[in-house]
């Protein structure tokens, strides 16, 4: 079996932040912070922590961008490469940029729901 090049970003994401306004139909208005490729990873037991007496784990989303200024509770819409649609909110994030080859952001999500 020949290994093909790994695709770290097989999914599509939209990161957005509520503006605090609603349009004429009463629908909440959002600013788009990022739209493009991403990769969603569900945690293993190593990504689990004790939070208020409950074991909690957060899925992680990787995107090939370093110019993000996210806030907790920003909204993320994810379309998986096979069509499944999920949404969630930002719990926390970290940006790394070692050189032109290794850079991007990891976003830990909370409140992830299946929109399918």
JSON list of C-alpha atoms in Angstrom, two decimals:
[
{"chain": "A", "resi": 1, "resn": "UNK", "atom": "CA", "xyz": [0.00, 0.00, 0.00]},
{"chain": "A", "resi": 2, "resn": "UNK", "atom": "CA", "xyz": [1.36, 3.41, -0.98]},
{"chain": "A", "resi": 3, "resn": "UNK", "atom": "CA", "xyz": [0.75, 6.28, 1.45]},
{"chain": "A", "resi": 4, "resn": "UNK", "atom": "CA", "xyz": [-0.60, 9.41, -0.17]},
{"chain": "A", "resi": 5, "resn": "UNK", "atom": "CA", "xyz": [0.13, 12.86, 1.19]},
{"chain": "A", "resi": 6, "resn": "UNK", "atom": "CA", "xyz": [-1.78, 13.54, 4.40]},
{"chain": "A", "resi": 7, "resn": "UNK", "atom": "CA", "xyz": [-4.51, 16.16, 4.23]},
{"chain": "A", "resi": 8, "resn": "UNK", "atom": "CA", "xyz": [-4.50, 17.96, 7.58]},
{"chain": "A", "resi": 9, "resn": "UNK", "atom": "CA", "xyz": [-7.37, 20.21, 6.48]},
{"chain": "A", "resi": 10, "resn": "UNK", "atom": "CA", "xyz": [-10.03, 18.03, 4.80]},
{"chain": "A", "resi": 11, "resn": "UNK", "atom": "CA", "xyz": [-13.01, 19.97, 6.20]},
{"chain": "A", "resi": 12, "resn": "UNK", "atom": "CA", "xyz": [-14.47, 23.44, 5.61]},
{"chain": "A", "resi": 13, "resn": "UNK", "atom": "CA", "xyz": [-15.10, 25.97, 8.40]},
{"chain": "A", "resi": 14, "resn": "UNK", "atom": "CA", "xyz": [-16.66, 29.35, 9.00]},
{"chain": "A", "resi": 15, "resn": "UNK", "atom": "CA", "xyz": [-15.69, 31.22, 12.17]},
{"chain": "A", "resi": 16, "resn": "UNK", "atom": "CA", "xyz": [-17.94, 34.12, 13.04]},
{"chain": "A", "resi": 17, "resn": "UNK", "atom": "CA", "xyz": [-18.70, 36.58, 15.85]},
{"chain": "A", "resi": 18, "resn": "UNK", "atom": "CA", "xyz": [-22.07, 38.09, 16.73]},
{"chain": "A", "resi": 19, "resn": "UNK", "atom": "CA", "xyz": [-22.17, 41.84, 16.19]},
{"chain": "A", "resi": 20, "resn": "UNK", "atom": "CA", "xyz": [-24.94, 42.41, 18.72]},
{"chain": "A", "resi": 21, "resn": "UNK", "atom": "CA", "xyz": [-27.31, 43.54, 15.95]},
{"chain": "A", "resi": 22, "resn": "UNK", "atom": "CA", "xyz": [-30.21, 41.88, 14.17]},
{"chain": "A", "resi": 23, "resn": "UNK", "atom": "CA", "xyz": [-31.37, 42.40, 10.60]},
{"chain": "A", "resi": 24, "resn": "UNK", "atom": "CA", "xyz": [-34.86, 43.52, 9.47]},
{"chain": "A", "resi": 25, "resn": "UNK", "atom": "CA", "xyz": [-36.16, 39.95, 9.87]},
{"chain": "A", "resi": 26, "resn": "UNK", "atom": "CA", "xyz": [-34.84, 39.71, 13.44]},
{"chain": "A", "resi": 27, "resn": "UNK", "atom": "CA", "xyz": [-31.96, 37.38, 12.53]},
{"chain": "A", "resi": 28, "resn": "UNK", "atom": "CA", "xyz": [-28.69, 37.86, 14.42]},
{"chain": "A", "resi": 29, "resn": "UNK", "atom": "CA", "xyz": [-25.91, 39.51, 12.37]},
{"chain": "A", "resi": 30, "resn": "UNK", "atom": "CA", "xyz": [-22.38, 38.04, 12.39]},
{"chain": "A", "resi": 31, "resn": "UNK", "atom": "CA", "xyz": [-18.94, 39.18, 11.21]},
{"chain": "A", "resi": 32, "resn": "UNK", "atom": "CA", "xyz": [-16.98, 36.47, 9.38]},
{"chain": "A", "resi": 33, "resn": "UNK", "atom": "CA", "xyz": [-13.56, 35.99, 11.02]},
{"chain": "A", "resi": 34, "resn": "UNK", "atom": "CA", "xyz": [-12.32, 33.09, 8.88]},
{"chain": "A", "resi": 35, "resn": "UNK", "atom": "CA", "xyz": [-13.72, 30.97, 6.08]},
{"chain": "A", "resi": 36, "resn": "UNK", "atom": "CA", "xyz": [-11.81, 28.12, 4.51]},
{"chain": "A", "resi": 37, "resn": "UNK", "atom": "CA", "xyz": [-10.12, 24.80, 5.07]},
{"chain": "A", "resi": 38, "resn": "UNK", "atom": "CA", "xyz": [-9.77, 23.18, 8.49]},
{"chain": "A", "resi": 39, "resn": "UNK", "atom": "CA", "xyz": [-9.36, 19.83, 10.21]},
{"chain": "A", "resi": 40, "resn": "UNK", "atom": "CA", "xyz": [-11.50, 18.66, 13.13]},
{"chain": "A", "resi": 41, "resn": "UNK", "atom": "CA", "xyz": [-10.09, 16.14, 15.58]},
{"chain": "A", "resi": 42, "resn": "UNK", "atom": "CA", "xyz": [-12.07, 14.46, 18.32]},
{"chain": "A", "resi": 43, "resn": "UNK", "atom": "CA", "xyz": [-10.13, 13.97, 21.54]},
{"chain": "A", "resi": 44, "resn": "UNK", "atom": "CA", "xyz": [-8.60, 10.80, 22.88]},
{"chain": "A", "resi": 45, "resn": "UNK", "atom": "CA", "xyz": [-8.46, 10.14, 26.60]},
{"chain": "A", "resi": 46, "resn": "UNK", "atom": "CA", "xyz": [-5.30, 12.27, 26.75]},
{"chain": "A", "resi": 47, "resn": "UNK", "atom": "CA", "xyz": [-7.32, 15.39, 25.94]},
{"chain": "A", "resi": 48, "resn": "UNK", "atom": "CA", "xyz": [-9.67, 14.95, 28.89]},
{"chain": "A", "resi": 49, "resn": "UNK", "atom": "CA", "xyz": [-9.56, 16.97, 32.10]},
{"chain": "A", "resi": 50, "resn": "UNK", "atom": "CA", "xyz": [-11.51, 17.16, 35.34]},
{"chain": "A", "resi": 51, "resn": "UNK", "atom": "CA", "xyz": [-13.78, 20.22, 35.28]},
{"chain": "A", "resi": 52, "resn": "UNK", "atom": "CA", "xyz": [-15.94, 20.77, 38.36]},
{"chain": "A", "resi": 53, "resn": "UNK", "atom": "CA", "xyz": [-16.04, 17.07, 39.20]},
{"chain": "A", "resi": 54, "resn": "UNK", "atom": "CA", "xyz": [-16.94, 16.06, 35.61]},
{"chain": "A", "resi": 55, "resn": "UNK", "atom": "CA", "xyz": [-14.55, 14.66, 33.03]},
{"chain": "A", "resi": 56, "resn": "UNK", "atom": "CA", "xyz": [-14.63, 17.09, 30.10]},
{"chain": "A", "resi": 57, "resn": "UNK", "atom": "CA", "xyz": [-13.02, 16.81, 26.68]},
{"chain": "A", "resi": 58, "resn": "UNK", "atom": "CA", "xyz": [-12.94, 19.33, 23.88]},
{"chain": "A", "resi": 59, "resn": "UNK", "atom": "CA", "xyz": [-12.67, 18.61, 20.15]},
{"chain": "A", "resi": 60, "resn": "UNK", "atom": "CA", "xyz": [-9.82, 20.51, 18.49]},
{"chain": "A", "resi": 61, "resn": "UNK", "atom": "CA", "xyz": [-10.03, 22.32, 15.18]},
{"chain": "A", "resi": 62, "resn": "UNK", "atom": "CA", "xyz": [-6.87, 23.10, 13.21]},
{"chain": "A", "resi": 63, "resn": "UNK", "atom": "CA", "xyz": [-6.74, 25.84, 10.60]},
{"chain": "A", "resi": 64, "resn": "UNK", "atom": "CA", "xyz": [-3.82, 27.05, 8.45]},
{"chain": "A", "resi": 65, "resn": "UNK", "atom": "CA", "xyz": [-4.01, 30.65, 9.63]},
{"chain": "A", "resi": 66, "resn": "UNK", "atom": "CA", "xyz": [-2.13, 32.67, 12.23]},
{"chain": "A", "resi": 67, "resn": "UNK", "atom": "CA", "xyz": [-3.86, 36.04, 11.94]},
{"chain": "A", "resi": 68, "resn": "UNK", "atom": "CA", "xyz": [-6.86, 35.24, 14.15]},
{"chain": "A", "resi": 69, "resn": "UNK", "atom": "CA", "xyz": [-8.12, 37.21, 17.12]},
{"chain": "A", "resi": 70, "resn": "UNK", "atom": "CA", "xyz": [-10.78, 34.90, 18.51]},
{"chain": "A", "resi": 71, "resn": "UNK", "atom": "CA", "xyz": [-12.83, 35.27, 21.66]},
{"chain": "A", "resi": 72, "resn": "UNK", "atom": "CA", "xyz": [-14.43, 32.67, 23.85]},
{"chain": "A", "resi": 73, "resn": "UNK", "atom": "CA", "xyz": [-17.92, 31.81, 22.50]},
{"chain": "A", "resi": 74, "resn": "UNK", "atom": "CA", "xyz": [-17.21, 32.84, 18.89]},
{"chain": "A", "resi": 75, "resn": "UNK", "atom": "CA", "xyz": [-19.27, 30.52, 16.66]},
{"chain": "A", "resi": 76, "resn": "UNK", "atom": "CA", "xyz": [-17.79, 27.89, 14.35]},
{"chain": "A", "resi": 77, "resn": "UNK", "atom": "CA", "xyz": [-19.66, 26.06, 11.58]},
{"chain": "A", "resi": 78, "resn": "UNK", "atom": "CA", "xyz": [-17.89, 22.94, 10.28]},
{"chain": "A", "resi": 79, "resn": "UNK", "atom": "CA", "xyz": [-18.71, 20.92, 7.17]},
{"chain": "A", "resi": 80, "resn": "UNK", "atom": "CA", "xyz": [-16.83, 17.63, 7.31]},
{"chain": "A", "resi": 81, "resn": "UNK", "atom": "CA", "xyz": [-15.32, 16.31, 4.09]},
{"chain": "A", "resi": 82, "resn": "UNK", "atom": "CA", "xyz": [-18.07, 13.65, 3.90]},
{"chain": "A", "resi": 83, "resn": "UNK", "atom": "CA", "xyz": [-20.92, 16.18, 4.37]},
{"chain": "A", "resi": 84, "resn": "UNK", "atom": "CA", "xyz": [-21.66, 16.03, 8.12]},
{"chain": "A", "resi": 85, "resn": "UNK", "atom": "CA", "xyz": [-22.36, 19.51, 9.52]},
{"chain": "A", "resi": 86, "resn": "UNK", "atom": "CA", "xyz": [-21.41, 20.52, 13.06]},
{"chain": "A", "resi": 87, "resn": "UNK", "atom": "CA", "xyz": [-21.42, 23.76, 15.00]},
{"chain": "A", "resi": 88, "resn": "UNK", "atom": "CA", "xyz": [-19.71, 24.81, 18.18]},
{"chain": "A", "resi": 89, "resn": "UNK", "atom": "CA", "xyz": [-18.18, 27.68, 20.09]},
{"chain": "A", "resi": 90, "resn": "UNK", "atom": "CA", "xyz": [-14.60, 28.64, 20.87]},
{"chain": "A", "resi": 91, "resn": "UNK", "atom": "CA", "xyz": [-13.43, 27.52, 24.31]},
{"chain": "A", "resi": 92, "resn": "UNK", "atom": "CA", "xyz": [-9.79, 28.59, 23.81]},
{"chain": "A", "resi": 93, "resn": "UNK", "atom": "CA", "xyz": [-7.18, 28.72, 21.06]},
{"chain": "A", "resi": 94, "resn": "UNK", "atom": "CA", "xyz": [-3.47, 28.87, 20.39]},
{"chain": "A", "resi": 95, "resn": "UNK", "atom": "CA", "xyz": [-1.52, 30.06, 17.34]},
{"chain": "A", "resi": 96, "resn": "UNK", "atom": "CA", "xyz": [1.91, 28.73, 16.36]},
{"chain": "A", "resi": 97, "resn": "UNK", "atom": "CA", "xyz": [4.27, 30.03, 13.69]},
{"chain": "A", "resi": 98, "resn": "UNK", "atom": "CA", "xyz": [7.72, 28.41, 13.68]},
{"chain": "A", "resi": 99, "resn": "UNK", "atom": "CA", "xyz": [8.60, 29.15, 10.07]},
{"chain": "A", "resi": 100, "resn": "UNK", "atom": "CA", "xyz": [7.06, 29.16, 6.62]},
{"chain": "A", "resi": 101, "resn": "UNK", "atom": "CA", "xyz": [6.52, 25.40, 6.88]},
{"chain": "A", "resi": 102, "resn": "UNK", "atom": "CA", "xyz": [4.94, 25.00, 10.33]},
{"chain": "A", "resi": 103, "resn": "UNK", "atom": "CA", "xyz": [2.18, 27.43, 11.28]},
{"chain": "A", "resi": 104, "resn": "UNK", "atom": "CA", "xyz": [-1.51, 27.54, 12.11]},
{"chain": "A", "resi": 105, "resn": "UNK", "atom": "CA", "xyz": [-4.06, 27.72, 14.90]},
{"chain": "A", "resi": 106, "resn": "UNK", "atom": "CA", "xyz": [-5.58, 25.09, 17.15]},
{"chain": "A", "resi": 107, "resn": "UNK", "atom": "CA", "xyz": [-9.03, 25.94, 18.47]},
{"chain": "A", "resi": 108, "resn": "UNK", "atom": "CA", "xyz": [-10.59, 23.92, 21.27]},
{"chain": "A", "resi": 109, "resn": "UNK", "atom": "CA", "xyz": [-14.37, 23.82, 20.92]},
{"chain": "A", "resi": 110, "resn": "UNK", "atom": "CA", "xyz": [-17.20, 23.58, 23.42]},
{"chain": "A", "resi": 111, "resn": "UNK", "atom": "CA", "xyz": [-20.90, 23.04, 22.90]},
{"chain": "A", "resi": 112, "resn": "UNK", "atom": "CA", "xyz": [-20.40, 21.04, 19.68]},
{"chain": "A", "resi": 113, "resn": "UNK", "atom": "CA", "xyz": [-23.67, 19.92, 18.13]},
{"chain": "A", "resi": 114, "resn": "UNK", "atom": "CA", "xyz": [-24.53, 17.85, 15.07]},
{"chain": "A", "resi": 115, "resn": "UNK", "atom": "CA", "xyz": [-26.64, 19.91, 12.67]},
{"chain": "A", "resi": 116, "resn": "UNK", "atom": "CA", "xyz": [-27.47, 16.89, 10.49]}
]
